[in-house]
Amino acid sequence: TLQSLQTVQPHLNLNTKEFLSVQEAADLLGASRWTIQRLVQRNVLNAAKLGRRTILKRSEIFSRSLKCV
């Protein structure tokens, strides 16, 4: 259940994490994850692949002017 998943995964403040997943970046910016994916594909945001995951540096997200979000 959702409640048991929340107890297994500790809640981390997104403002303290150095690297974010696409979903975490979307949550932080109030955008959809597809919007973040498009920004990565258009090279508006730099991202790295870690296995199958795409990660973004938090400082990268806030150093860019994201007028298209």
PDB file of C-alpha atoms in Angstrom:
ATOM      1  CA  THR A   1       0.000   0.000   0.000  1.00  0.00           C
ATOM      2  CA  LEU A   2       1.003   3.630  -0.343  1.00  0.00           C
ATOM      3  CA  GLN A   3       1.393   4.076   3.399  1.00  0.00           C
ATOM      4  CA  SER A   4       3.852   1.186   3.638  1.00  0.00           C
ATOM      5  CA  LEU A   5       5.888   2.586   0.733  1.00  0.00           C
ATOM      6  CA  GLN A   6       6.155   5.949   2.459  1.00  0.00           C
ATOM      7  CA  THR A   7       7.586   4.325   5.571  1.00  0.00           C
ATOM      8  CA  VAL A   8      10.169   2.366   3.563  1.00  0.00           C
ATOM      9  CA  GLN A   9      11.448   5.387   1.619  1.00  0.00           C
ATOM     10  CA  PRO A  10      12.593   8.254   3.826  1.00  0.00           C
ATOM     11  CA  HIS A  11      11.217  11.622   2.813  1.00  0.00           C
ATOM     12  CA  LEU A  12      14.075  13.840   1.677  1.00  0.00           C
ATOM     13  CA  ASN A  13      13.726  17.559   1.255  1.00  0.00           C
ATOM     14  CA  LEU A  14      14.226  18.265  -2.452  1.00  0.00           C
ATOM     15  CA  ASN A  15      16.019  21.501  -1.622  1.00  0.00           C
ATOM     16  CA  THR A  16      18.858  19.604   0.060  1.00  0.00           C
ATOM     17  CA  LYS A  17      19.471  17.027  -2.670  1.00  0.00           C
ATOM     18  CA  GLU A  18      22.302  17.802  -5.082  1.00  0.00           C
ATOM     19  CA  PHE A  19      20.919  15.608  -7.883  1.00  0.00           C
ATOM     20  CA  LEU A  20      17.267  15.155  -8.791  1.00  0.00           C
ATOM     21  CA  SER A  21      15.311  12.702 -10.880  1.00  0.00           C
ATOM     22  CA  VAL A  22      13.127  14.045 -13.669  1.00  0.00           C
ATOM     23  CA  GLN A  23      10.040  13.594 -11.483  1.00  0.00           C
ATOM     24  CA  GLU A  24      11.642  15.378  -8.533  1.00  0.00           C
ATOM     25  CA  ALA A  25      12.680  18.284 -10.779  1.00  0.00           C
ATOM     26  CA  ALA A  26       9.134  18.455 -12.135  1.00  0.00           C
ATOM     27  CA  ASP A  27       7.696  18.499  -8.613  1.00  0.00           C
ATOM     28  CA  LEU A  28      10.111  21.233  -7.586  1.00  0.00           C
ATOM     29  CA  LEU A  29       9.257  23.427 -10.587  1.00  0.00           C
ATOM     30  CA  GLY A  30       5.543  22.650 -10.671  1.00  0.00           C
ATOM     31  CA  ALA A  31       5.819  21.197 -14.165  1.00  0.00           C
ATOM     32  CA  SER A  32       5.075  17.806 -15.649  1.00  0.00           C
ATOM     33  CA  ARG A  33       7.833  15.244 -16.038  1.00  0.00           C
ATOM     34  CA  TRP A  34       7.234  15.335 -19.792  1.00  0.00           C
ATOM     35  CA  THR A  35       8.021  19.060 -19.788  1.00  0.00           C
ATOM     36  CA  ILE A  36      11.309  18.362 -18.019  1.00  0.00           C
ATOM     37  CA  GLN A  37      12.070  15.579 -20.528  1.00  0.00           C
ATOM     38  CA  ARG A  38      11.422  17.991 -23.429  1.00  0.00           C
ATOM     39  CA  LEU A  39      13.750  20.582 -21.866  1.00  0.00           C
ATOM     40  CA  VAL A  40      16.453  17.915 -21.625  1.00  0.00           C
ATOM     41  CA  GLN A  41      15.889  16.805 -25.238  1.00  0.00           C
ATOM     42  CA  ARG A  42      16.103  20.435 -26.437  1.00  0.00           C
ATOM     43  CA  ASN A  43      19.327  20.924 -24.429  1.00  0.00           C
ATOM     44  CA  VAL A  44      17.732  23.625 -22.303  1.00  0.00           C
ATOM     45  CA  LEU A  45      18.635  21.509 -19.262  1.00  0.00           C
ATOM     46  CA  ASN A  46      21.736  19.362 -18.985  1.00  0.00           C
ATOM     47  CA  ALA A  47      21.124  15.868 -17.680  1.00  0.00           C
ATOM     48  CA  ALA A  48      23.056  12.662 -17.221  1.00  0.00           C
ATOM     49  CA  LYS A  49      21.989   9.055 -17.554  1.00  0.00           C
ATOM     50  CA  LEU A  50      22.628   6.794 -14.593  1.00  0.00           C
ATOM     51  CA  GLY A  51      21.632   3.388 -15.859  1.00  0.00           C
ATOM     52  CA  ARG A  52      18.065   3.867 -17.009  1.00  0.00           C
ATOM     53  CA  ARG A  53      17.542   6.947 -14.848  1.00  0.00           C
ATOM     54  CA  THR A  54      17.962  10.527 -15.974  1.00  0.00           C
ATOM     55  CA  ILE A  55      19.332  12.831 -13.303  1.00  0.00           C
ATOM     56  CA  LEU A  56      19.680  16.593 -13.188  1.00  0.00           C
ATOM     57  CA  LYS A  57      21.876  18.740 -11.016  1.00  0.00           C
ATOM     58  CA  ARG A  58      19.687  20.928  -8.805  1.00  0.00           C
ATOM     59  CA  SER A  59      21.913  23.971  -9.316  1.00  0.00           C
ATOM     60  CA  GLU A  60      21.541  23.500 -13.099  1.00  0.00           C
ATOM     61  CA  ILE A  61      17.773  23.738 -12.823  1.00  0.00           C
ATOM     62  CA  PHE A  62      17.830  27.029 -10.964  1.00  0.00           C
ATOM     63  CA  SER A  63      20.735  28.586 -12.875  1.00  0.00           C
ATOM     64  CA  ARG A  64      18.782  28.454 -16.152  1.00  0.00           C
ATOM     65  CA  SER A  65      16.072  30.863 -17.109  1.00  0.00           C
ATOM     66  CA  LEU A  66      13.127  28.519 -17.613  1.00  0.00           C
ATOM     67  CA  LYS A  67      10.644  30.856 -19.268  1.00  0.00           C
ATOM     68  CA  CYS A  68       9.188  27.947 -21.237  1.00  0.00           C
ATOM     69  CA  VAL A  69       7.962  26.117 -18.093  1.00  0.00           C
TER      70      VAL A  69
END
